[in-house]
Amino acid sequence: MALAHIIWVDDEIESLQSQKLFLENKGYDVQTFTNGFDAIDYVKDNLVDVVLIDESMPGITGLETLAKIKELNQSLPVVLITKNETENLMDEAIGSQISDYLIKPVNPNQVWLSLKKIIDNKRLVSEKTTTAYQQQFRNLFMALNSNPDFNEWMDIYKKLVYWELEMQKTDSPEMVEVLQTQKNEANTEFFKFISRNYSKWTGPKSVEGPVMSHSLMQFKVLPHLEKGTPLFFILIDNLRFDQWKAIQPIFAESFRILEEDSFYSILPTATQYARNAIFAGMLPIDIEKKFPNQWKNDDEEGGKNLHEEELLRAQLKRLGKEDIKVSYTKVVNNQAGLDLVNNMHNLLTNDLNVIVYNFVDMLSHARTEMEVLKELAGDEMSYRSITASWFEHSPLHQALRKISEKNIRVILATDHGSVRVKNPCKVVGDKQTTTNLRYKHGRNLNYEPKDVLAFRDPKEAGLPTPTVNSSYIFAKEDGFLCYPNNYNYYVNYYRNTFQHGGVSLEEMIVPVIKMQSK
């Protein structure tokens, strides 16, 4: 590793020779100056890693030197060393973006620790993260291979997300690759788990399963209703667990996060199915029976999520909650977001406020979701970063900040996640076959059985039967379903894009978060 280049500016630098020697023995290259002017000239023409500055020097003070150095190089770390402990000096120093603040007399170890923090921080964090994951790798491997149940799967996925976020701090591409392989392996096992168990949770003879879309309101939202404390149920569409982790720090500024939980989205992991199930409190097969005029199958004309409020009110009535005061707001564009901000105070008189926020639609505006996301989010890390940036500047964030001083509760959830698709799988179907890339239903579907989870009888998956003999298939892991015509064009167009509708940890295990205003 190259020597770190330090300059130390102090009008009594002679008395610090032993300190300089100590740092040189630790492998730093140290250049000394007795006044700020010489230091500023040196920084103009030389590469420097850290500047140590004494505050009180004749001619030009440490803070004045600091200001001039920052003009030359905004990101150069500066450590201020001073005898003066007055608060206003500290405030001024911190306001001038110093990296550290040491009080004289300083001992050599203090200075060394400060340099270590500044110069070696990234490397040390990276090494520590890599070692910690290596230790966890075996535990995760064992958990994957010990036939996990639905609760253990939620735990495994959370841990994988945790390590994926931690790996952003490391510069070891090898370890990132090891984690990616482990995540792929987890998705392979998860697909087998869902194939074995899904119809047990949703079929006519269902047994107890996890909280899923159709039981979310009953078990994760309504129990938190409390007279006198408005409850906000916010559903952001298409929000994966790792995207929640990206926006969590922004929420944490105004809210206390009481519980970070997850639930299972039903199949297809698509808005029309999963979100209608959440608000109706029913599986799609039952929504179609009870609300034949409101339910639309994929191949029918018209909007598929136009009756959420009606379904929600019917569910509340069924659960004996018809006397509570409820509002329902759907935000599908920026203007609706701004209207929400202005209306937030009026919502505080309700017991329950449901806000549906179309994040992916908002992100892409009128252009196709595909192209925008393809340009902006080529991988998971950039997808998380867009999510955080979008949320921070969104009307939703503004609206929540506006009421965060009031005594309120917030439940944040989503309808389903998404997965970055990489492996094309050929499917042949008739004209009625649906166009979604992660699931299809139709009459004469031809496919490779190992590529998909198939339900020849949609009832087994709690799904309506759009036409006689139609079956459903769901893509697994990172596969996407393509027709043979124009095959190469579509494969190249859709590969590495984020899609949803199928079976993967990212699409099915999604966040439900309980928060309280601080």
XYZ file of C-alpha atoms in Angstrom:
518
model
C 0.000 0.000 0.000
C 1.299 3.504 -0.851
C 2.470 5.671 2.037
C -0.160 8.100 3.273
C 1.121 11.662 2.860
C 0.462 13.877 5.930
C 1.291 17.559 6.467
C 1.491 18.956 10.009
C 1.253 22.741 10.485
C 2.284 24.176 13.901
C 4.353 27.251 14.795
C 6.064 25.124 17.502
C 6.744 22.181 15.203
C 10.270 21.685 16.706
C 8.720 20.440 19.934
C 6.764 17.796 17.971
C 9.747 15.961 16.409
C 9.179 12.835 18.546
C 5.521 12.731 17.334
C 6.683 13.051 13.727
C 9.123 10.150 14.213
C 6.408 8.029 15.832
C 4.117 8.505 12.807
C 6.964 7.815 10.351
C 7.630 4.550 12.174
C 3.949 3.688 11.664
C 4.454 4.075 7.912
C 3.240 7.644 7.264
C 5.163 10.217 5.233
C 5.049 13.434 7.323
C 5.920 16.917 5.999
C 6.011 19.790 8.540
C 5.377 23.565 8.262
C 5.568 26.370 10.835
C 2.860 28.580 9.279
C -0.374 28.394 7.308
C 0.862 30.259 4.203
C 3.551 27.624 3.405
C 1.033 24.819 3.980
C -1.483 26.412 1.570
C 1.225 26.781 -1.121
C 2.231 23.144 -0.604
C -1.371 21.864 -0.941
C -1.699 23.803 -4.227
C 1.049 21.773 -5.892
C 1.156 18.411 -4.071
C -1.019 15.428 -3.312
C -1.845 15.310 0.396
C -3.956 12.713 2.272
C -4.519 14.494 5.616
C -3.652 17.910 7.089
C -2.983 18.358 10.848
C -3.307 22.059 11.839
C -2.613 23.901 15.096
C -5.393 26.451 15.727
C -3.464 29.368 17.276
C -0.536 30.439 15.062
C 0.787 33.943 14.387
C 0.064 35.431 10.948
C -2.829 33.231 9.870
C -4.852 31.090 12.284
C -5.619 27.410 11.900
C -9.264 28.103 10.973
C -8.233 30.637 8.310
C -5.703 28.135 6.930
C -8.436 25.471 6.959
C -10.801 27.730 4.959
C -8.124 28.388 2.289
C -7.226 24.667 2.069
C -10.908 23.728 1.641
C -11.150 26.247 -1.222
C -8.314 24.401 -2.946
C -9.542 20.901 -2.139
C -13.011 20.539 -0.629
C -12.634 16.847 0.214
C -9.165 16.968 1.845
C -9.508 15.735 5.463
C -8.272 18.265 8.055
C -7.669 17.608 11.783
C -7.677 20.699 14.007
C -5.386 20.604 17.067
C -5.955 23.246 19.734
C -5.485 24.253 23.380
C -8.739 26.159 23.218
C -11.828 24.185 24.328
C -14.423 26.944 23.927
C -17.700 25.836 22.445
C -17.897 28.487 19.740
C -14.464 27.474 18.392
C -15.593 23.834 18.261
C -18.831 24.851 16.515
C -16.925 26.921 13.980
C -14.435 24.110 13.367
C -17.188 21.529 12.880
C -19.077 23.973 10.623
C -15.910 24.242 8.523
C -16.109 20.465 7.930
C -13.109 19.271 9.848
C -12.606 15.521 10.035
C -11.457 15.461 13.660
C -10.717 17.731 16.618
C -7.852 17.078 19.066
C -7.121 18.985 22.327
C -3.487 19.798 23.232
C -1.352 18.329 24.610
C -1.900 15.418 22.230
C -0.182 12.119 22.702
C 1.175 10.204 19.678
C -1.466 7.449 19.936
C -4.292 9.982 19.732
C -2.937 11.412 16.490
C -2.297 7.929 15.096
C -5.854 6.814 15.914
C -7.267 9.905 14.258
C -5.246 9.224 11.061
C -6.250 5.572 11.126
C -9.913 6.550 11.346
C -9.590 8.915 8.408
C -7.257 7.005 6.086
C -7.834 3.364 6.912
C -11.513 3.529 7.773
C -12.772 2.187 4.445
C -10.170 -0.576 4.316
C -10.739 -1.626 7.933
C -14.526 -1.673 7.518
C -14.123 -3.637 4.295
C -11.846 -6.218 5.954
C -14.116 -6.510 8.992
C -17.221 -6.966 6.798
C -15.523 -9.652 4.719
C -14.365 -11.568 7.809
C -17.776 -11.288 9.477
C -19.567 -12.585 6.367
C -17.096 -15.469 6.039
C -18.055 -16.482 9.581
C -21.777 -16.138 8.792
C -21.542 -17.933 5.455
C -21.538 -21.371 7.091
C -24.521 -20.546 9.323
C -26.515 -19.362 6.338
C -25.497 -22.440 4.360
C -26.675 -24.703 7.193
C -29.947 -22.770 7.583
C -30.642 -23.177 3.842
C -30.068 -26.905 4.017
C -32.089 -27.671 7.122
C -35.520 -27.594 5.476
C -36.580 -24.123 6.720
C -40.260 -23.349 7.397
C -41.960 -20.119 6.278
C -40.756 -18.158 9.333
C -37.167 -19.347 8.900
C -37.299 -18.350 5.229
C -38.212 -14.786 6.224
C -35.248 -14.792 8.583
C -32.844 -16.185 5.947
C -33.925 -13.572 3.413
C -33.481 -10.742 5.938
C -29.952 -11.964 6.667
C -29.085 -12.129 2.967
C -30.353 -8.558 2.510
C -28.324 -7.479 5.548
C -25.123 -8.912 4.030
C -25.906 -7.504 0.608
C -26.071 -4.020 2.162
C -22.952 -4.638 4.260
C -21.049 -5.737 1.146
C -21.445 -2.204 -0.242
C -18.771 -1.258 2.305
C -16.229 -3.732 0.998
C -13.980 -3.547 -2.010
C -13.762 -7.316 -2.383
C -15.497 -8.353 -5.641
C -14.737 -12.001 -4.739
C -16.825 -11.817 -1.548
C -19.640 -9.999 -3.344
C -19.646 -12.875 -5.835
C -19.700 -15.494 -3.064
C -22.718 -13.763 -1.519
C -24.458 -13.562 -4.903
C -23.923 -17.297 -5.386
C -25.344 -17.959 -1.929
C -28.358 -15.785 -2.736
C -28.942 -17.686 -5.996
C -28.739 -20.952 -4.085
C -31.260 -19.602 -1.562
C -33.648 -18.737 -4.403
C -33.302 -22.250 -5.848
C -34.225 -23.787 -2.479
C -36.988 -21.218 -1.896
C -38.580 -22.146 -5.234
C -38.691 -25.813 -4.163
C -40.174 -24.772 -0.818
C -42.941 -22.694 -2.476
C -43.635 -25.468 -5.026
C -44.187 -27.939 -2.158
C -46.217 -25.664 0.101
C -48.025 -22.903 -1.757
C -51.245 -24.777 -2.542
C -51.427 -25.911 1.110
C -51.793 -22.232 2.072
C -54.167 -21.148 -0.705
C -55.986 -24.233 -2.017
C -59.495 -25.381 -1.079
C -58.098 -27.499 1.803
C -55.721 -24.834 3.079
C -53.845 -25.318 6.330
C -52.196 -22.622 8.399
C -49.531 -20.699 6.525
C -47.740 -17.380 6.863
C -49.459 -13.988 6.863
C -50.077 -13.376 3.157
C -51.563 -10.559 1.085
C -55.156 -11.558 1.850
C -54.601 -11.716 5.630
C -52.303 -8.673 5.923
C -54.983 -6.141 6.939
C -56.522 -8.500 9.485
C -53.291 -9.497 11.253
C -50.801 -6.696 10.646
C -52.828 -3.499 10.273
C -56.180 -3.550 12.086
C -54.809 -4.817 15.448
C -53.015 -1.435 15.747
C -56.209 0.631 15.557
C -56.639 2.660 18.716
C -59.297 5.287 19.363
C -57.747 8.745 19.436
C -54.492 7.740 17.666
C -54.784 8.024 13.860
C -53.353 4.962 12.094
C -51.816 5.469 8.646
C -51.529 2.357 6.477
C -49.141 3.268 3.653
C -48.746 0.865 0.782
C -45.873 1.683 -1.577
C -46.147 -0.452 -4.679
C -43.311 -2.740 -5.710
C -41.054 -2.196 -2.666
C -38.543 -4.930 -1.916
C -37.107 -5.533 1.546
C -33.691 -4.143 0.559
C -35.381 -1.000 -0.790
C -37.129 -0.580 2.552
C -33.696 -0.782 4.221
C -32.509 1.996 1.874
C -35.302 4.361 2.982
C -35.344 3.271 6.634
C -32.825 5.943 7.802
C -35.047 8.664 6.282
C -38.065 7.357 8.210
C -35.980 7.021 11.377
C -35.442 10.800 11.467
C -39.123 11.349 12.328
C -40.423 7.962 13.451
C -39.541 5.314 15.977
C -39.419 1.972 14.182
C -41.174 -0.486 16.491
C -41.215 -3.631 14.371
C -39.583 -4.681 11.117
C -41.556 -7.618 9.880
C -42.271 -9.290 6.560
C -45.120 -11.220 4.968
C -45.667 -13.302 1.812
C -47.124 -11.777 -1.328
C -49.566 -14.110 -3.081
C -48.917 -15.357 -6.609
C -48.875 -13.824 -9.142
C -46.700 -11.222 -7.394
C -48.406 -8.545 -9.487
C -50.406 -5.469 -8.504
C -53.767 -6.622 -9.801
C -53.690 -9.847 -7.773
C -51.641 -9.004 -4.690
C -53.034 -5.527 -4.024
C -56.679 -6.456 -4.597
C -56.134 -9.379 -2.204
C -54.759 -7.008 0.470
C -57.768 -4.671 0.329
C -60.444 -7.328 -0.116
C -58.915 -9.582 2.537
C -59.560 -12.463 0.145
C -57.787 -14.593 -2.427
C -58.502 -13.629 -6.057
C -60.777 -16.668 -6.557
C -63.071 -15.380 -3.783
C -62.915 -11.747 -4.953
C -64.141 -12.890 -8.375
C -67.029 -14.825 -6.748
C -68.109 -12.065 -4.331
C -67.379 -9.053 -6.548
C -67.938 -10.292 -10.115
C -68.392 -6.737 -11.447
C -65.227 -5.389 -9.824
C -62.804 -8.215 -10.594
C -61.186 -8.182 -14.021
C -58.993 -10.985 -15.336
C -55.780 -10.185 -17.250
C -57.405 -10.538 -20.660
C -60.427 -8.307 -19.887
C -60.586 -4.637 -20.847
C -60.344 -1.911 -18.212
C -58.320 -1.029 -15.130
C -57.520 -3.872 -12.780
C -57.196 -1.898 -9.520
C -60.028 0.594 -9.715
C -62.093 -0.784 -6.821
C -59.625 -0.990 -3.953
C -61.574 1.397 -1.728
C -64.804 -0.548 -2.230
C -63.028 -3.840 -1.438
C -61.427 -2.281 1.653
C -64.747 -0.995 3.030
C -66.360 -4.410 2.462
C -63.488 -6.092 4.341
C -63.802 -3.671 7.286
C -67.537 -4.361 7.439
C -66.951 -8.122 7.388
C -64.477 -7.795 10.277
C -66.931 -5.728 12.326
C -65.051 -2.436 11.871
C -67.666 -0.532 9.876
C -68.010 2.150 12.563
C -64.416 3.412 12.234
C -63.674 6.610 10.306
C -61.651 5.699 7.209
C -60.039 7.597 4.339
C -58.545 6.096 1.189
C -56.063 8.055 -0.982
C -54.329 6.792 -4.091
C -51.326 8.680 -5.432
C -50.483 7.906 -9.048
C -48.799 11.158 -10.081
C -46.924 14.091 -8.603
C -49.969 16.374 -8.449
C -51.862 13.794 -6.390
C -48.778 13.660 -4.131
C -48.873 17.444 -3.611
C -52.631 17.291 -2.899
C -51.878 14.677 -0.238
C -49.347 17.004 1.434
C -51.970 19.771 1.609
C -54.668 17.451 2.932
C -52.567 15.684 5.585
C -53.904 17.673 8.557
C -57.516 16.833 7.678
C -56.679 13.131 7.844
C -55.770 13.385 11.530
C -59.478 13.237 12.467
C -59.792 9.695 11.007
C -59.139 6.394 12.786
C -57.574 4.779 9.704
C -56.006 6.449 6.671
C -55.011 4.230 3.775
C -52.532 5.740 1.318
C -51.553 3.810 -1.800
C -48.440 5.239 -3.407
C -47.429 4.116 -6.898
C -43.657 4.399 -6.543
C -42.576 2.625 -9.747
C -45.150 4.509 -11.835
C -44.023 7.785 -10.269
C -40.428 6.987 -11.031
C -41.061 6.396 -14.673
C -43.820 8.946 -15.423
C -45.155 8.576 -18.935
C -42.265 6.630 -20.416
C -42.240 2.882 -20.146
C -41.204 1.653 -16.710
C -38.791 -0.650 -18.430
C -36.652 1.906 -20.172
C -36.367 4.290 -17.254
C -35.441 1.559 -14.813
C -33.039 0.063 -17.317
C -31.194 3.358 -17.596
C -31.238 4.278 -13.920
C -31.129 0.931 -12.178
C -28.813 -1.522 -13.840
C -28.398 -3.512 -10.639
C -29.735 -3.897 -7.095
C -27.409 -1.314 -5.603
C -28.473 1.438 -7.992
C -32.143 0.412 -7.630
C -31.829 0.936 -3.855
C -30.082 4.234 -4.373
C -32.847 5.533 -6.715
C -35.471 4.415 -4.195
C -33.791 6.377 -1.394
C -33.360 9.447 -3.567
C -36.951 9.249 -4.833
C -38.383 8.867 -1.326
C -36.301 11.647 0.174
C -37.643 14.154 -2.378
C -41.152 12.714 -2.655
C -44.391 14.392 -1.573
C -44.956 11.270 0.569
C -41.907 12.109 2.693
C -43.076 15.732 2.940
C -46.568 14.632 3.940
C -45.300 12.311 6.675
C -42.874 14.900 8.031
C -45.756 17.340 8.267
C -47.629 15.176 10.774
C -44.699 13.454 12.498
C -45.001 15.760 15.560
C -48.556 14.484 16.149
C -49.262 11.257 17.985
C -49.742 8.843 15.080
C -48.942 5.275 14.100
C -47.766 4.179 10.677
C -47.839 0.732 9.114
C -45.780 0.680 5.914
C -46.102 -2.250 3.509
C -46.096 -3.111 -0.173
C -48.014 -5.370 -2.533
C -45.053 -7.333 -3.953
C -41.346 -6.998 -4.786
C -39.421 -7.494 -8.022
C -36.435 -9.481 -9.254
C -33.731 -8.731 -11.801
C -34.242 -11.278 -14.565
C -31.376 -12.939 -16.392
C -32.402 -16.358 -17.749
C -34.884 -16.574 -20.626
C -37.282 -19.574 -20.729
C -39.267 -20.401 -23.868
C -43.056 -20.599 -23.640
C -45.504 -21.292 -26.447
C -49.147 -20.290 -25.996
C -52.275 -19.398 -27.971
C -53.535 -15.865 -28.668
C -55.198 -15.568 -25.250
C -51.947 -16.108 -23.349
C -51.005 -13.181 -21.094
C -47.965 -11.029 -21.795
C -46.419 -10.797 -18.302
C -42.777 -11.995 -18.234
C -42.893 -13.714 -14.810
C -46.262 -15.476 -15.061
C -48.633 -16.574 -17.787
C -52.047 -18.113 -17.942
C -53.672 -19.589 -20.994
C -55.133 -22.765 -22.405
C -52.463 -24.530 -24.377
C -49.232 -23.516 -22.727
C -46.089 -25.351 -23.746
C -43.085 -24.904 -21.471
C -40.169 -26.708 -19.874
C -41.663 -28.039 -16.578
C -38.415 -27.548 -14.643
C -38.429 -23.790 -15.417
C -41.753 -22.972 -13.770
C -44.234 -23.638 -11.000
C -47.409 -24.724 -12.806
C -50.999 -24.928 -11.548
C -53.132 -26.846 -14.013
C -56.057 -26.136 -11.714
C -55.947 -22.432 -10.741
C -58.177 -23.150 -7.685
C -55.133 -24.799 -6.035
C -53.444 -21.377 -6.013
C -56.588 -19.496 -4.958
C -56.902 -18.052 -8.480
C -59.925 -17.654 -10.774
C -60.122 -19.700 -13.963
C -60.298 -17.079 -16.743
C -61.255 -19.615 -19.432
C -62.042 -23.307 -19.302
C -58.859 -25.414 -19.056
C -56.602 -22.439 -18.464
C -53.572 -23.028 -16.279
C -51.089 -20.670 -14.614
C -47.302 -20.867 -14.747
C -44.850 -18.857 -12.651
C -41.194 -18.236 -13.502
C -38.655 -19.214 -10.859
C -35.489 -17.541 -9.505
C -34.270 -15.048 -12.142
C -36.015 -16.552 -15.165
C -38.300 -14.703 -17.588
C -40.822 -16.201 -19.993
C -40.414 -15.396 -23.702
C -42.246 -16.470 -26.824
C -40.230 -18.053 -29.647
C -41.152 -15.322 -32.179
C -38.653 -12.454 -32.134
C -37.007 -14.400 -29.326
C -33.516 -12.842 -29.402
C -34.856 -9.306 -29.609
C -37.042 -9.734 -26.511
C -34.402 -11.651 -24.589
C -31.883 -8.816 -25.051
C -34.490 -6.164 -24.379
C -35.673 -7.609 -21.071
C -32.560 -9.270 -19.670
C -31.274 -7.477 -16.534
C -34.518 -5.582 -15.978
C -36.631 -5.709 -12.813
C -39.812 -7.745 -13.244
C -42.453 -9.230 -10.963
C -45.193 -11.846 -11.008
C -43.136 -14.966 -10.280
C -41.525 -16.938 -7.458
C -38.441 -15.487 -5.768
C -37.447 -14.287 -2.326
C -37.305 -10.719 -3.659
C -40.868 -10.778 -5.046
C -42.602 -12.799 -2.337
C -41.035 -11.923 1.035
C -41.859 -8.255 1.446
C -41.752 -5.699 4.268
C -44.472 -4.709 6.723
C -43.136 -2.107 9.159
C -44.719 -0.670 12.296
C -43.728 2.876 13.340
C -44.747 5.484 15.879
C -44.122 9.241 15.663
C -41.240 10.274 17.930
